[in-house]
Tab-separated table of C-alpha atoms in Angstrom:
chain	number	residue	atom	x	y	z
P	89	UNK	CA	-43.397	1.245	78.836
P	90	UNK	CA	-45.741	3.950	77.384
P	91	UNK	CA	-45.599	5.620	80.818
P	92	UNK	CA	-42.216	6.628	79.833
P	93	UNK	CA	-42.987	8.602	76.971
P	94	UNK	CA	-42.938	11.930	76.693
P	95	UNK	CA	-45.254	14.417	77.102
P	96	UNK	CA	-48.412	14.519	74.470
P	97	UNK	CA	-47.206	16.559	72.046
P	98	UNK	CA	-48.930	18.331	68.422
P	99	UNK	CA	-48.115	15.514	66.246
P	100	UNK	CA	-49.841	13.084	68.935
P	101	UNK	CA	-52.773	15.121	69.212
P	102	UNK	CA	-52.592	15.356	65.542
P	103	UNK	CA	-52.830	12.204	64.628
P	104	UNK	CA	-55.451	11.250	67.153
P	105	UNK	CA	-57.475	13.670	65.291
P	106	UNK	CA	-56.827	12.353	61.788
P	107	UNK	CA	-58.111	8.779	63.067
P	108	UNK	CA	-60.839	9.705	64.931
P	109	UNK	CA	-62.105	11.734	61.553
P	110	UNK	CA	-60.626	8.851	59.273
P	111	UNK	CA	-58.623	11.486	57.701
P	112	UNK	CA	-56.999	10.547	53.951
P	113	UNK	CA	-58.976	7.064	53.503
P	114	UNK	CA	-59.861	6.524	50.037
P	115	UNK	CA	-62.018	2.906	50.202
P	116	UNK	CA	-59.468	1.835	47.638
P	117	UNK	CA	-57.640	-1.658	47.741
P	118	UNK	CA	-54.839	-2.821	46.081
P	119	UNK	CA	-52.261	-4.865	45.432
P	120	UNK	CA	-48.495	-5.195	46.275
P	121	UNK	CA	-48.167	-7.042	43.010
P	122	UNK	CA	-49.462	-4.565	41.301
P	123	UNK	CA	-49.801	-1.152	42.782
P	124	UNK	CA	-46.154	0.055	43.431
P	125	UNK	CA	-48.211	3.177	45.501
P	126	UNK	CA	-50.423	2.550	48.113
P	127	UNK	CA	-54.076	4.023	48.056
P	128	UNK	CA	-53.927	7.587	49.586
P	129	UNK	CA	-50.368	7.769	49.467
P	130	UNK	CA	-47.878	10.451	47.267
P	131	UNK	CA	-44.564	10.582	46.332
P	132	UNK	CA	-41.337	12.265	48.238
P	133	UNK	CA	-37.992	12.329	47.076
P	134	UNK	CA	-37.042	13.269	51.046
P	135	UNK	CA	-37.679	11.104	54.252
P	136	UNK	CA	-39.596	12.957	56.402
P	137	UNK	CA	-39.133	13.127	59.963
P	138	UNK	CA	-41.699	12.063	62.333
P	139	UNK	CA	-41.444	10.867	66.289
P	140	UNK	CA	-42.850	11.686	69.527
P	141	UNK	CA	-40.802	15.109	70.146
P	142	UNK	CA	-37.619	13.293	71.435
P	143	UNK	CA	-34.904	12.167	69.551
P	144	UNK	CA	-32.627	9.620	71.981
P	145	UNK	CA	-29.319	9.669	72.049
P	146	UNK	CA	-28.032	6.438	72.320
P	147	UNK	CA	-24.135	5.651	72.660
P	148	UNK	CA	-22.494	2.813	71.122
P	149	UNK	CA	-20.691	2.176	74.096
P	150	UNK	CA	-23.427	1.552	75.821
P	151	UNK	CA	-25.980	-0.417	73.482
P	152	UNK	CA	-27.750	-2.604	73.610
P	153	UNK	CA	-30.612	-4.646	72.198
P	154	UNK	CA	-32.641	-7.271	74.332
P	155	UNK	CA	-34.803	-10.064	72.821
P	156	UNK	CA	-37.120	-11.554	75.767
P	157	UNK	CA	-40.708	-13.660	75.868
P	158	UNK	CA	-41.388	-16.885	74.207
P	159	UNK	CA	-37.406	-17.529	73.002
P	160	UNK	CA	-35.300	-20.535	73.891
P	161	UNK	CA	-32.419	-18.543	73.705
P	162	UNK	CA	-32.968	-14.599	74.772
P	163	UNK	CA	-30.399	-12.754	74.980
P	164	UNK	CA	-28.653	-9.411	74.944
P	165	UNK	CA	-26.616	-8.033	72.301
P	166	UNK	CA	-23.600	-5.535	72.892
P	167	UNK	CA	-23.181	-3.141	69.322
P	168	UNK	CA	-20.001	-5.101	68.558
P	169	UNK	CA	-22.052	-8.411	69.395
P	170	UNK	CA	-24.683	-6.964	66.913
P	171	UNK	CA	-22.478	-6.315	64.114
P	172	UNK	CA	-20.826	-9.539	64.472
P	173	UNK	CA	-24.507	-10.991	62.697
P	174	UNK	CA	-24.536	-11.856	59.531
P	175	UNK	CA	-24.779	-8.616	57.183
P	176	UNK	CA	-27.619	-8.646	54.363
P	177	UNK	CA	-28.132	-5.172	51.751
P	178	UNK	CA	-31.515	-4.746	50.384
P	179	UNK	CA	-33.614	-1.850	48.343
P	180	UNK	CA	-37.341	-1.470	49.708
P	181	UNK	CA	-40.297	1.648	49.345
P	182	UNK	CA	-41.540	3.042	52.396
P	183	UNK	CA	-45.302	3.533	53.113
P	184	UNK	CA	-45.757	6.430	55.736
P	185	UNK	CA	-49.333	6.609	57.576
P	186	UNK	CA	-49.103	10.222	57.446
P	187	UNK	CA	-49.718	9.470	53.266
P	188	UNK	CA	-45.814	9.723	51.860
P	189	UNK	CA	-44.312	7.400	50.433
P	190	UNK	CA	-40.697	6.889	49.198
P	191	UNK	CA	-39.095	4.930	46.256
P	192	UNK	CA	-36.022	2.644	46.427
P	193	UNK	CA	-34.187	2.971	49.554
P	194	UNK	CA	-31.354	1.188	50.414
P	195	UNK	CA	-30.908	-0.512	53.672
P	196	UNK	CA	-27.627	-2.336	55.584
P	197	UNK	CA	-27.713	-4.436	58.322
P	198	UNK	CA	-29.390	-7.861	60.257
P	199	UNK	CA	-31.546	-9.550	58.627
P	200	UNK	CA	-34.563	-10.360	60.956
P	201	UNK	CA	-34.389	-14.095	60.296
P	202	UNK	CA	-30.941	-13.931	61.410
P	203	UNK	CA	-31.826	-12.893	64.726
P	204	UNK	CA	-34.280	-14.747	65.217
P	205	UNK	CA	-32.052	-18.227	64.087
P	206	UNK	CA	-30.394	-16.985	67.428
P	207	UNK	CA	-33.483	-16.850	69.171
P	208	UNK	CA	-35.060	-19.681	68.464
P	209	UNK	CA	-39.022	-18.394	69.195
P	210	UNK	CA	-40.964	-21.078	70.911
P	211	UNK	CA	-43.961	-22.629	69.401
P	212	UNK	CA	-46.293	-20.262	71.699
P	213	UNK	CA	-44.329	-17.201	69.925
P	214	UNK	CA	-47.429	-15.322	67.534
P	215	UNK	CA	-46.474	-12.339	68.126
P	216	UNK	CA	-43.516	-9.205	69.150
P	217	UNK	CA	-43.782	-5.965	70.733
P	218	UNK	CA	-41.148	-3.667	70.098
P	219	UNK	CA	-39.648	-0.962	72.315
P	220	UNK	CA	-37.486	1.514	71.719
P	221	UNK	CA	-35.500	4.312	73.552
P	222	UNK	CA	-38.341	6.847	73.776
P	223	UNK	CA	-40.452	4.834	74.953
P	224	UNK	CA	-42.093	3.993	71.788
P	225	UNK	CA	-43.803	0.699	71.501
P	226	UNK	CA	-45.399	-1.047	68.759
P	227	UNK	CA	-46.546	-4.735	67.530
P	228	UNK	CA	-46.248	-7.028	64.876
P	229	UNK	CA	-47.217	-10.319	64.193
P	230	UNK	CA	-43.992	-12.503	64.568
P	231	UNK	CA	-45.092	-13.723	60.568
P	232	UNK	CA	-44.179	-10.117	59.812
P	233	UNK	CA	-41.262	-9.338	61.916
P	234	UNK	CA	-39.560	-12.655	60.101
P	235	UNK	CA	-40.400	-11.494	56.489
P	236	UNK	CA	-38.207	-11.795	54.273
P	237	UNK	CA	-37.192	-8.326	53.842
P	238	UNK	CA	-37.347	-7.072	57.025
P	239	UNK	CA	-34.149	-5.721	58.396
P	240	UNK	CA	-32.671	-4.502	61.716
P	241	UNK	CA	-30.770	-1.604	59.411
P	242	UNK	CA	-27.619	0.464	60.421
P	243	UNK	CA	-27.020	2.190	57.238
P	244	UNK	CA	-29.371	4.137	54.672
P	245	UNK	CA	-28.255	5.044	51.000
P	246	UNK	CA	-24.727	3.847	52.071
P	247	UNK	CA	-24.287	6.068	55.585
P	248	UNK	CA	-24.678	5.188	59.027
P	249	UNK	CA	-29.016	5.856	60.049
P	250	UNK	CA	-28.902	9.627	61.559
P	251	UNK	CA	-30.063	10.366	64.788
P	252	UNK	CA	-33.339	11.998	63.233
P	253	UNK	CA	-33.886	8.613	61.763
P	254	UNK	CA	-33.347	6.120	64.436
P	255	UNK	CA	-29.714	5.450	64.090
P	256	UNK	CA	-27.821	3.577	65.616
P	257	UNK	CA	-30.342	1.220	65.131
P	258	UNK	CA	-33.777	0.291	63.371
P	259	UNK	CA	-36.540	-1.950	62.159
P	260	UNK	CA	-37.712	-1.868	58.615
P	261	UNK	CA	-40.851	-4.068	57.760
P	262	UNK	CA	-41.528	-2.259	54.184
P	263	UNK	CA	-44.730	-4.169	53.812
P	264	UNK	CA	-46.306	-2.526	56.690
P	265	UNK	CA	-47.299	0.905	57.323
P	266	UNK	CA	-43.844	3.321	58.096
P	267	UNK	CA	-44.935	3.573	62.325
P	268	UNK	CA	-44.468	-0.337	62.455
P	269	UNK	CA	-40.698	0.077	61.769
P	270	UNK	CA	-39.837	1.206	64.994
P	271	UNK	CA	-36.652	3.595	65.338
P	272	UNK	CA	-34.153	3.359	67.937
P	273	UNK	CA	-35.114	0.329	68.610
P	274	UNK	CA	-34.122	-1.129	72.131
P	275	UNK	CA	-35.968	-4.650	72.961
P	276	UNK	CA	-38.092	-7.239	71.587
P	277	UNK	CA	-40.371	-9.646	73.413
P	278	UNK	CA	-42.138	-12.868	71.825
P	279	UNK	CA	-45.831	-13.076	73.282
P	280	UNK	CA	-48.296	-15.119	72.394
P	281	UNK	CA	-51.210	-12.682	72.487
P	282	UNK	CA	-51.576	-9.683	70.199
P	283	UNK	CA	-51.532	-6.450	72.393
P	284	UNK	CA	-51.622	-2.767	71.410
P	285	UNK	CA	-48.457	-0.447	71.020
P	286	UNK	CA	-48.536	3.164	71.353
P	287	UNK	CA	-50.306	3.924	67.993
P	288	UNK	CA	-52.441	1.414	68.258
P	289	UNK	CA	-53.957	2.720	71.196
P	290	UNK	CA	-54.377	5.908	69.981
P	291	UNK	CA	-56.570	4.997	66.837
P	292	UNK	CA	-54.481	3.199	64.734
P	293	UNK	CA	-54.765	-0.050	62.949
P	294	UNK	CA	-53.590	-2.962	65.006
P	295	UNK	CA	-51.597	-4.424	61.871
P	296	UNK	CA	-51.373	-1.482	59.290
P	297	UNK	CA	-51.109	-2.940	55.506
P	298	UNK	CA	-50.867	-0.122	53.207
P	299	UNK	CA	-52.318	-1.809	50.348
P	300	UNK	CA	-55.674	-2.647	52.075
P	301	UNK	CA	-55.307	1.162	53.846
P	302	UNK	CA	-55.696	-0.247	57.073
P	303	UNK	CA	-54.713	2.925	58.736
P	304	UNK	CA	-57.203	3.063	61.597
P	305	UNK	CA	-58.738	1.330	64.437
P	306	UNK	CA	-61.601	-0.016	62.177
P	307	UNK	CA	-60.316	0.057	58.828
């Protein structure tokens, strides 16, 4: 729940600013198909960090990721039980709201889909909000979480994700704006209603598509 998170801090109050100024927006569109770079965005050969001033620390032993809502078959998932899923590598860019972007980085881990072949969403399933061990929350249209690239990922550039970065465990939905990808991530609910996470009610776009700069509330 966002009452859990902690205190406001000066990235939060940062990037309240940036949206309510509609800080780095260039009016440009393009096109995945065509634009490897996103309109406003530059290069970085490192991966920034970014979060909400706490880093959890999450123990294997203890673990665990919860899929709830609109599912015929929620359940809960030890680490081992996690790992057990069927493995998938893939290469992806990443598309940070903050405006940096970074170039072919390889992921291990769970494919999506093969979660959600677990889960078996229910017809009334549109959408997911995600929630992780900060207290972090965020939503995607189910459409998006079940792309074909998205990936529950363990492992960056061939080592287990660091702390920093949401290891043990996190979502990557490259197509989407970086804050989407949740880190540490801890549950997932099916709803059938869109509803706002944390960023999104602090100014920022409900969906987030790089490519059409959809970075704000009213973009």
């Amino acid at each position: 729940m966002q009452d859990d998170l902690p205190e406001d801090s000066k990235l939060t109050r940062t990037k309240r600013a940036w949206a309510a100024a509609g800080k780095f927006l260039t009016g440009r569109e393009a096109r995945p198909e065509a634009d490897r770079l996103p309109p406003g965005q530059h290069l970085v050969t490192d991966w920034p960090v970014l979060d909400l001033g706490v880093e959890p620390e999450v123990p294997l032993a203890t673990w665990q990721l919860r899929v709830t809502g609109f599912a015929a078959n929620p359940l809960t998932l030890t680490w081992e039980q996690f790992n057990a899923l069927p493995q998938h590598t893939s290469r992806s860019d990443i598309h940070c709201v903050t405006t940096w972007s970074r170039y072919d980085n390889d992921w291990q881990g769970v494919p999506v889909r093969a979660l959600l072949d677990l889960v078996q969403p229910l017809p009334m399933a549109e959408f997911v909000m995600l929630t992780s061990h900060d207290g972090y929350t965020t939503n995607l249209p189910l459409e998006d979480f079940a792309s074909e690239e998205a990936i529950l990922a363990t492992h960056w550039q061939g080592q287990p994700l660091t702390r920093a970065h949401g290891g043990p465990m996190r979502l990557v939905v490259p197509h989407l704006y970086f804050w989407k990808s949740a880190k540490w991530l801890k549950s997932i609910e099916l709803i059938g209603a869109d509803r706002a996470g944390f960023w999104e009610k602090n100014g920022y776009h409900m969906y987030g598509d790089p490519w059409r700069e959809q970075r704000y509330t009213d973009d």
